[in-house]
PDB file of C-alpha atoms in Angstrom:
ATOM      1  CA  MET A  10      30.527  -0.904  20.926  1.00  0.00           C
ATOM      2  CA  LYS A  11      31.195   2.562  19.535  1.00  0.00           C
ATOM      3  CA  LYS A  12      30.314   1.433  16.009  1.00  0.00           C
ATOM      4  CA  CYS A  13      27.057  -0.026  17.262  1.00  0.00           C
ATOM      5  CA  LYS A  14      26.251   3.211  19.093  1.00  0.00           C
ATOM      6  CA  ASN A  15      27.020   5.279  16.004  1.00  0.00           C
ATOM      7  CA  PHE A  16      24.855   2.994  13.882  1.00  0.00           C
ATOM      8  CA  LEU A  17      21.908   3.337  16.261  1.00  0.00           C
ATOM      9  CA  GLU A  18      22.337   7.089  16.388  1.00  0.00           C
ATOM     10  CA  LYS A  19      22.507   7.371  12.605  1.00  0.00           C
ATOM     11  CA  TYR A  20      19.451   5.206  11.971  1.00  0.00           C
ATOM     12  CA  LYS A  21      17.315   5.991  15.006  1.00  0.00           C
ATOM     13  CA  HIS A  22      14.627   7.263  12.612  1.00  0.00           C
ATOM     14  CA  GLY A  23      13.775   3.594  12.057  1.00  0.00           C
ATOM     15  CA  ILE A  24      12.485   3.171  15.627  1.00  0.00           C
ATOM     16  CA  PRO A  25       9.044   4.749  14.972  1.00  0.00           C
ATOM     17  CA  LEU A  26       8.656   2.441  11.969  1.00  0.00           C
ATOM     18  CA  LEU A  27       9.333  -0.668  14.036  1.00  0.00           C
ATOM     19  CA  ILE A  28       7.001   0.461  16.821  1.00  0.00           C
ATOM     20  CA  TYR A  29       4.205   1.217  14.377  1.00  0.00           C
ATOM     21  CA  LEU A  30       4.604  -2.118  12.573  1.00  0.00           C
ATOM     22  CA  VAL A  31       4.223  -3.992  15.858  1.00  0.00           C
ATOM     23  CA  ILE A  32       1.097  -1.997  16.761  1.00  0.00           C
ATOM     24  CA  TYR A  33      -0.380  -2.471  13.277  1.00  0.00           C
ATOM     25  CA  LEU A  34       0.266  -6.205  13.080  1.00  0.00           C
ATOM     26  CA  VAL A  35      -1.135  -6.881  16.567  1.00  0.00           C
ATOM     27  CA  TRP A  36      -4.215  -4.742  15.896  1.00  0.00           C
ATOM     28  CA  PHE A  37      -4.823  -6.325  12.481  1.00  0.00           C
ATOM     29  CA  ALA A  38      -4.371  -9.859  13.846  1.00  0.00           C
ATOM     30  CA  TRP A  39      -6.971  -9.087  16.522  1.00  0.00           C
ATOM     31  CA  LEU A  40      -9.400  -7.791  13.863  1.00  0.00           C
ATOM     32  CA  GLU A  41      -8.914 -10.912  11.748  1.00  0.00           C
ATOM     33  CA  LYS A  42      -9.942 -13.064  14.710  1.00  0.00           C
ATOM     34  CA  THR A  43     -12.891 -10.976  15.879  1.00  0.00           C
ATOM     35  CA  ASN A  44     -14.529  -9.726  12.659  1.00  0.00           C
ATOM     36  CA  VAL A  45     -15.266 -13.142  11.147  1.00  0.00           C
ATOM     37  CA  THR A  46     -19.045 -13.484  11.363  1.00  0.00           C
ATOM     38  CA  ASP A  47     -20.768 -10.240  12.255  1.00  0.00           C
ATOM     39  CA  TYR A  48     -19.820  -7.679   9.629  1.00  0.00           C
ATOM     40  CA  GLN A  49     -21.309  -5.369   7.007  1.00  0.00           C
ATOM     41  CA  LEU A  50     -21.281  -6.913   3.541  1.00  0.00           C
ATOM     42  CA  ILE A  51     -19.602  -4.763   0.885  1.00  0.00           C
ATOM     43  CA  HIS A  52     -20.836  -5.272  -2.653  1.00  0.00           C
ATOM     44  CA  VAL A  53     -21.550  -3.179  -5.755  1.00  0.00           C
ATOM     45  CA  SER A  54     -23.076  -4.347  -9.022  1.00  0.00           C
ATOM     46  CA  LEU A  55     -19.811  -3.883 -10.923  1.00  0.00           C
ATOM     47  CA  ASP A  56     -18.224  -6.614  -8.784  1.00  0.00           C
ATOM     48  CA  ASP A  57     -20.373  -9.202 -10.575  1.00  0.00           C
ATOM     49  CA  HIS A  58     -18.905  -8.267 -13.963  1.00  0.00           C
ATOM     50  CA  ILE A  59     -15.242  -8.552 -13.010  1.00  0.00           C
ATOM     51  CA  PRO A  60     -13.767 -11.950 -13.963  1.00  0.00           C
ATOM     52  CA  PHE A  61     -11.623 -14.061 -11.690  1.00  0.00           C
ATOM     53  CA  LEU A  62      -8.090 -13.982 -13.147  1.00  0.00           C
ATOM     54  CA  GLU A  63      -5.764 -15.966 -10.942  1.00  0.00           C
ATOM     55  CA  VAL A  64      -2.582 -14.795 -12.695  1.00  0.00           C
ATOM     56  CA  PHE A  65      -3.006 -11.465 -10.910  1.00  0.00           C
ATOM     57  CA  ILE A  66      -1.921 -13.172  -7.708  1.00  0.00           C
ATOM     58  CA  ILE A  67       1.625 -12.333  -8.861  1.00  0.00           C
ATOM     59  CA  PRO A  68       1.369  -8.527  -8.644  1.00  0.00           C
ATOM     60  CA  TYR A  69      -0.798  -8.917  -5.536  1.00  0.00           C
ATOM     61  CA  LEU A  70       1.988 -10.794  -3.730  1.00  0.00           C
ATOM     62  CA  LEU A  71       4.686  -8.499  -5.136  1.00  0.00           C
ATOM     63  CA  TRP A  72       3.018  -5.705  -3.185  1.00  0.00           C
ATOM     64  CA  PHE A  73       4.646  -6.895   0.042  1.00  0.00           C
ATOM     65  CA  GLY A  74       8.152  -6.598  -1.374  1.00  0.00           C
ATOM     66  CA  TYR A  75       7.354  -3.460  -3.369  1.00  0.00           C
ATOM     67  CA  VAL A  76       6.291  -1.364  -0.390  1.00  0.00           C
ATOM     68  CA  ALA A  77       9.081  -2.747   1.809  1.00  0.00           C
ATOM     69  CA  VAL A  78      11.818  -2.056  -0.753  1.00  0.00           C
ATOM     70  CA  VAL A  79      10.630   1.524  -1.282  1.00  0.00           C
ATOM     71  CA  VAL A  80      10.565   2.254   2.454  1.00  0.00           C
ATOM     72  CA  VAL A  81      13.969   0.650   3.066  1.00  0.00           C
ATOM     73  CA  TYR A  82      15.515   2.540   0.126  1.00  0.00           C
ATOM     74  CA  LEU A  83      14.248   5.868   1.437  1.00  0.00           C
ATOM     75  CA  PHE A  84      15.312   4.935   4.962  1.00  0.00           C
ATOM     76  CA  PHE A  85      18.947   4.743   3.901  1.00  0.00           C
ATOM     77  CA  LYS A  86      18.967   7.397   1.137  1.00  0.00           C
ATOM     78  CA  ASN A  87      16.867  10.364   2.198  1.00  0.00           C
ATOM     79  CA  LYS A  88      15.422  10.929   5.659  1.00  0.00           C
ATOM     80  CA  GLN A  89      12.968  13.615   4.520  1.00  0.00           C
ATOM     81  CA  ASP A  90      11.528  11.429   1.748  1.00  0.00           C
ATOM     82  CA  TYR A  91      11.396   8.528   4.190  1.00  0.00           C
ATOM     83  CA  TYR A  92       9.362  10.535   6.697  1.00  0.00           C
ATOM     84  CA  LYS A  93       6.931  11.652   4.005  1.00  0.00           C
ATOM     85  CA  ALA A  94       6.391   8.072   2.878  1.00  0.00           C
ATOM     86  CA  CYS A  95       5.863   6.924   6.469  1.00  0.00           C
ATOM     87  CA  VAL A  96       3.346   9.687   7.180  1.00  0.00           C
ATOM     88  CA  PHE A  97       1.448   8.730   4.022  1.00  0.00           C
ATOM     89  CA  LEU A  98       1.432   4.996   4.734  1.00  0.00           C
ATOM     90  CA  PHE A  99       0.866   5.144   8.495  1.00  0.00           C
ATOM     91  CA  THR A 100      -2.025   7.591   8.231  1.00  0.00           C
ATOM     92  CA  GLY A 101      -3.914   5.439   5.737  1.00  0.00           C
ATOM     93  CA  MET A 102      -3.196   2.225   7.621  1.00  0.00           C
ATOM     94  CA  THR A 103      -4.399   3.755  10.883  1.00  0.00           C
ATOM     95  CA  ILE A 104      -7.611   5.028   9.257  1.00  0.00           C
ATOM     96  CA  PHE A 105      -8.146   1.508   7.899  1.00  0.00           C
ATOM     97  CA  LEU A 106      -7.705  -0.045  11.363  1.00  0.00           C
ATOM     98  CA  ILE A 107     -10.117   2.422  12.960  1.00  0.00           C
ATOM     99  CA  ILE A 108     -12.763   1.841  10.280  1.00  0.00           C
ATOM    100  CA  SER A 109     -12.417  -1.943  10.570  1.00  0.00           C
ATOM    101  CA  THR A 110     -12.754  -1.699  14.343  1.00  0.00           C
ATOM    102  CA  LEU A 111     -15.794   0.580  14.382  1.00  0.00           C
ATOM    103  CA  TRP A 112     -17.455  -0.745  11.238  1.00  0.00           C
ATOM    104  CA  PRO A 113     -16.536  -4.420  10.636  1.00  0.00           C
ATOM    105  CA  ASN A 114     -16.822  -5.202   6.940  1.00  0.00           C
ATOM    106  CA  GLY A 115     -16.300  -8.036   4.478  1.00  0.00           C
ATOM    107  CA  HIS A 116     -17.418  -9.497   1.155  1.00  0.00           C
ATOM    108  CA  ASP A 117     -18.651 -12.740  -0.432  1.00  0.00           C
ATOM    109  CA  LEU A 118     -16.917 -12.404  -3.803  1.00  0.00           C
ATOM    110  CA  ARG A 119     -14.683 -15.456  -3.624  1.00  0.00           C
ATOM    111  CA  PRO A 120     -15.822 -18.342  -5.845  1.00  0.00           C
ATOM    112  CA  VAL A 121     -16.984 -21.499  -4.081  1.00  0.00           C
ATOM    113  CA  SER A 122     -14.527 -23.558  -6.104  1.00  0.00           C
ATOM    114  CA  MET A 123     -11.594 -22.643  -8.323  1.00  0.00           C
ATOM    115  CA  PRO A 124     -12.538 -22.464 -12.020  1.00  0.00           C
ATOM    116  CA  ARG A 125      -9.125 -23.835 -12.986  1.00  0.00           C
ATOM    117  CA  ASP A 126      -6.328 -25.901 -11.496  1.00  0.00           C
ATOM    118  CA  ASN A 127      -2.871 -24.381 -11.884  1.00  0.00           C
ATOM    119  CA  CYS A 128      -0.039 -22.865  -9.864  1.00  0.00           C
ATOM    120  CA  PHE A 129      -1.763 -19.481  -9.729  1.00  0.00           C
ATOM    121  CA  THR A 130      -5.030 -20.825  -8.324  1.00  0.00           C
ATOM    122  CA  TRP A 131      -2.940 -22.779  -5.803  1.00  0.00           C
ATOM    123  CA  LEU A 132      -1.312 -19.524  -4.665  1.00  0.00           C
ATOM    124  CA  VAL A 133      -4.698 -17.835  -4.412  1.00  0.00           C
ATOM    125  CA  SER A 134      -5.993 -20.743  -2.316  1.00  0.00           C
ATOM    126  CA  MET A 135      -3.013 -20.430   0.023  1.00  0.00           C
ATOM    127  CA  LEU A 136      -3.678 -16.706   0.370  1.00  0.00           C
ATOM    128  CA  TRP A 137      -7.357 -17.230   1.148  1.00  0.00           C
ATOM    129  CA  LYS A 138      -6.507 -19.753   3.867  1.00  0.00           C
ATOM    130  CA  THR A 139      -4.508 -17.138   5.763  1.00  0.00           C
ATOM    131  CA  ASP A 140      -6.465 -14.004   4.857  1.00  0.00           C
ATOM    132  CA  THR A 141     -10.160 -13.835   5.728  1.00  0.00           C
ATOM    133  CA  PRO A 142     -12.578 -11.950   3.412  1.00  0.00           C
ATOM    134  CA  THR A 143     -13.052  -9.323   6.133  1.00  0.00           C
ATOM    135  CA  ASN A 144     -11.492  -5.979   7.121  1.00  0.00           C
ATOM    136  CA  LEU A 145     -11.326  -4.738   3.557  1.00  0.00           C
ATOM    137  CA  TRP A 146     -12.368  -1.123   3.429  1.00  0.00           C
ATOM    138  CA  PRO A 147     -10.587   0.915   2.241  1.00  0.00           C
ATOM    139  CA  SER A 148      -8.092  -1.296   0.427  1.00  0.00           C
ATOM    140  CA  ILE A 149      -4.638  -0.963   1.987  1.00  0.00           C
ATOM    141  CA  HIS A 150      -3.175  -2.804  -0.985  1.00  0.00           C
ATOM    142  CA  VAL A 151      -4.445   0.025  -3.168  1.00  0.00           C
ATOM    143  CA  PHE A 152      -3.571   2.852  -0.798  1.00  0.00           C
ATOM    144  CA  ASN A 153      -0.046   1.648  -0.011  1.00  0.00           C
ATOM    145  CA  SER A 154       0.659   0.928  -3.681  1.00  0.00           C
ATOM    146  CA  MET A 155      -0.164   4.546  -4.418  1.00  0.00           C
ATOM    147  CA  GLY A 156       1.951   5.685  -1.479  1.00  0.00           C
ATOM    148  CA  ALA A 157       4.943   3.636  -2.614  1.00  0.00           C
ATOM    149  CA  HIS A 158       4.643   4.921  -6.181  1.00  0.00           C
ATOM    150  CA  PHE A 159       4.311   8.541  -5.059  1.00  0.00           C
ATOM    151  CA  ALA A 160       7.438   8.081  -2.939  1.00  0.00           C
ATOM    152  CA  VAL A 161       9.317   6.679  -5.933  1.00  0.00           C
ATOM    153  CA  MET A 162       8.152   9.507  -8.195  1.00  0.00           C
ATOM    154  CA  HIS A 163       9.247  12.151  -5.684  1.00  0.00           C
ATOM    155  CA  SER A 164      12.585  10.583  -4.761  1.00  0.00           C
ATOM    156  CA  TRP A 165      15.248  13.148  -5.644  1.00  0.00           C
ATOM    157  CA  ASP A 166      18.059  10.644  -5.058  1.00  0.00           C
ATOM    158  CA  LEU A 167      16.505   8.070  -7.380  1.00  0.00           C
ATOM    159  CA  ALA A 168      16.025  10.695 -10.080  1.00  0.00           C
ATOM    160  CA  GLN A 169      19.793  11.298 -10.158  1.00  0.00           C
ATOM    161  CA  THR A 170      20.600   7.710 -11.108  1.00  0.00           C
ATOM    162  CA  LYS A 171      20.628   6.394 -14.667  1.00  0.00           C
ATOM    163  CA  PHE A 172      17.971   3.876 -13.675  1.00  0.00           C
ATOM    164  CA  GLY A 173      15.661   6.506 -12.220  1.00  0.00           C
ATOM    165  CA  ARG A 174      13.294   6.840 -15.167  1.00  0.00           C
ATOM    166  CA  PRO A 175      12.858   3.104 -15.936  1.00  0.00           C
ATOM    167  CA  ILE A 176      12.372   2.398 -12.231  1.00  0.00           C
ATOM    168  CA  LYS A 177       9.643   5.028 -12.043  1.00  0.00           C
ATOM    169  CA  VAL A 178       7.931   3.568 -15.107  1.00  0.00           C
ATOM    170  CA  ALA A 179       8.186   0.051 -13.651  1.00  0.00           C
ATOM    171  CA  SER A 180       6.842   1.338 -10.335  1.00  0.00           C
ATOM    172  CA  GLY A 181       3.828   2.849 -12.080  1.00  0.00           C
ATOM    173  CA  VAL A 182       3.093  -0.361 -13.994  1.00  0.00           C
ATOM    174  CA  LEU A 183       3.444  -2.469 -10.848  1.00  0.00           C
ATOM    175  CA  SER A 184       1.292  -0.103  -8.796  1.00  0.00           C
ATOM    176  CA  VAL A 185      -1.534  -0.173 -11.352  1.00  0.00           C
ATOM    177  CA  SER A 186      -1.225  -3.968 -11.674  1.00  0.00           C
ATOM    178  CA  ILE A 187      -1.525  -4.362  -7.909  1.00  0.00           C
ATOM    179  CA  ILE A 188      -4.637  -2.192  -7.827  1.00  0.00           C
ATOM    180  CA  PHE A 189      -6.304  -4.290 -10.538  1.00  0.00           C
ATOM    181  CA  SER A 190      -5.150  -7.511  -8.886  1.00  0.00           C
ATOM    182  CA  THR A 191      -7.189  -6.793  -5.763  1.00  0.00           C
ATOM    183  CA  MET A 192     -10.361  -7.081  -7.843  1.00  0.00           C
ATOM    184  CA  PHE A 193      -9.308  -9.849 -10.256  1.00  0.00           C
ATOM    185  CA  ILE A 194      -8.437 -12.311  -7.484  1.00  0.00           C
ATOM    186  CA  LYS A 195     -11.553 -11.304  -5.538  1.00  0.00           C
ATOM    187  CA  GLN A 196      -9.756  -9.826  -2.572  1.00  0.00           C
ATOM    188  CA  HIS A 197     -11.616  -6.540  -2.753  1.00  0.00           C
ATOM    189  CA  SER A 198     -14.813  -4.995  -4.016  1.00  0.00           C
ATOM    190  CA  VAL A 199     -14.708  -2.126  -6.493  1.00  0.00           C
ATOM    191  CA  PHE A 200     -15.967  -0.004  -3.596  1.00  0.00           C
ATOM    192  CA  ASP A 201     -12.833  -0.792  -1.547  1.00  0.00           C
ATOM    193  CA  VAL A 202     -10.613   0.075  -4.491  1.00  0.00           C
ATOM    194  CA  VAL A 203     -12.303   3.346  -5.427  1.00  0.00           C
ATOM    195  CA  THR A 204     -12.351   4.580  -1.837  1.00  0.00           C
ATOM    196  CA  GLY A 205      -8.721   3.520  -1.434  1.00  0.00           C
ATOM    197  CA  ILE A 206      -7.795   5.577  -4.506  1.00  0.00           C
ATOM    198  CA  LEU A 207      -9.737   8.584  -3.228  1.00  0.00           C
ATOM    199  CA  MET A 208      -8.024   8.355   0.161  1.00  0.00           C
ATOM    200  CA  GLY A 209      -4.662   8.105  -1.576  1.00  0.00           C
ATOM    201  CA  ALA A 210      -5.408  11.213  -3.644  1.00  0.00           C
ATOM    202  CA  VAL A 211      -6.367  13.182  -0.540  1.00  0.00           C
ATOM    203  CA  MET A 212      -3.245  12.055   1.334  1.00  0.00           C
ATOM    204  CA  TYR A 213      -1.086  12.979  -1.649  1.00  0.00           C
ATOM    205  CA  ALA A 214      -2.377  16.556  -1.470  1.00  0.00           C
ATOM    206  CA  PHE A 215      -1.464  16.686   2.231  1.00  0.00           C
ATOM    207  CA  VAL A 216       1.884  14.890   2.275  1.00  0.00           C
ATOM    208  CA  TYR A 217       3.223  16.174  -1.019  1.00  0.00           C
ATOM    209  CA  ARG A 218       1.438  19.525  -0.810  1.00  0.00           C
ATOM    210  CA  LYS A 219       4.442  21.554  -1.964  1.00  0.00           C
ATOM    211  CA  GLU A 220       5.084  19.302  -4.948  1.00  0.00           C
ATOM    212  CA  TRP A 221       1.356  19.225  -5.754  1.00  0.00           C
ATOM    213  CA  LEU A 222       1.134  23.025  -5.771  1.00  0.00           C
ATOM    214  CA  LEU A 223       4.215  23.289  -7.979  1.00  0.00           C
ATOM    215  CA  VAL A 224       2.374  21.329 -10.654  1.00  0.00           C
ATOM    216  CA  PHE A 225       0.179  24.400 -11.038  1.00  0.00           C
ATOM    217  CA  ARG A 226       2.872  26.956 -10.237  1.00  0.00           C
ATOM    218  CA  PRO A 227       6.081  26.107 -12.156  1.00  0.00           C
ATOM    219  CA  ALA A 228       9.148  27.126 -10.210  1.00  0.00           C
ATOM    220  CA  GLY A 229      12.162  26.269 -12.322  1.00  0.00           C
ATOM    221  CA  LYS A 230      14.758  24.136 -10.621  1.00  0.00           C
ATOM    222  CA  ASP A 231      12.789  23.976  -7.370  1.00  0.00           C
ATOM    223  CA  ARG A 232       9.918  22.368  -9.218  1.00  0.00           C
ATOM    224  CA  GLU A 233      12.248  19.846 -10.862  1.00  0.00           C
ATOM    225  CA  LYS A 234      13.728  18.920  -7.512  1.00  0.00           C
ATOM    226  CA  ALA A 235      10.310  18.605  -5.882  1.00  0.00           C
ATOM    227  CA  ALA A 236       9.015  16.406  -8.691  1.00  0.00           C
ATOM    228  CA  GLY A 237      12.032  14.138  -8.548  1.00  0.00           C
TER     229      GLY A 237
END
C-alpha cells in the first residue's frame, strides 16, 4: 500500500494528462459524429497537383506511437520538459477542437477508388473507414509532430546519452515524413498543413521562449543546456 502511495505521489503529474485525453477523445468523437454533412470545404489549387502515394501511410500511422513515446519518455525523465511538451500539445489540440466546433470543416480530396491494390492502399482504406474527411483544420498530425520533435530537440536528458544525436536526427526525419504524409495520403489539404506549421511556430516561441531567445543571444553553457 505504501509503495502504491509513493508511486502515485511521485507520478501525480500524469493526472492532468489523463484527464485531458479523456476530454479530448470525447469531444473529438462527438465532432466526428456531428460534422459529417454540413461543413466548410477546404481546398487550394496546390492540392490538385499532389499525387496520392499510399506508402506514406507508414509515417502517418507511426505518428501515434511517436508522440506517445516522446510524452512518456519526458514523463519519467524530466518533469519540466514534460510540462512544456504538454502545454504545447494541449494548447494546439484545444484550439483545433474549438475551431472544429465553431467552424466545421472538411475536404473532398480522397480518390473515389484506389489507384493500386497493395498492403499500403489496404491500410489507407482501413484508416478512411474510421476517420471521416472532416475536422481537419489545422492539422493536429502536423502540429503534434512539430511539438514532439521540439520536445526531443530540447530534451537535456536525451542529449546526455550516446544515442541523443541519432535520435534527434531520426525524430526530425520522422516528423517531416509525417507532415508530408498528411498530404500524400489525402488526409489533409495544403491549407491544413501550412496553418498547422504556422501554429506550431507560434507555440514554439511561447513554450520554448527562453531557448528561442538564446538562439539570438548566445549564453555559453546555459544556451547549450537550453538547446539540449
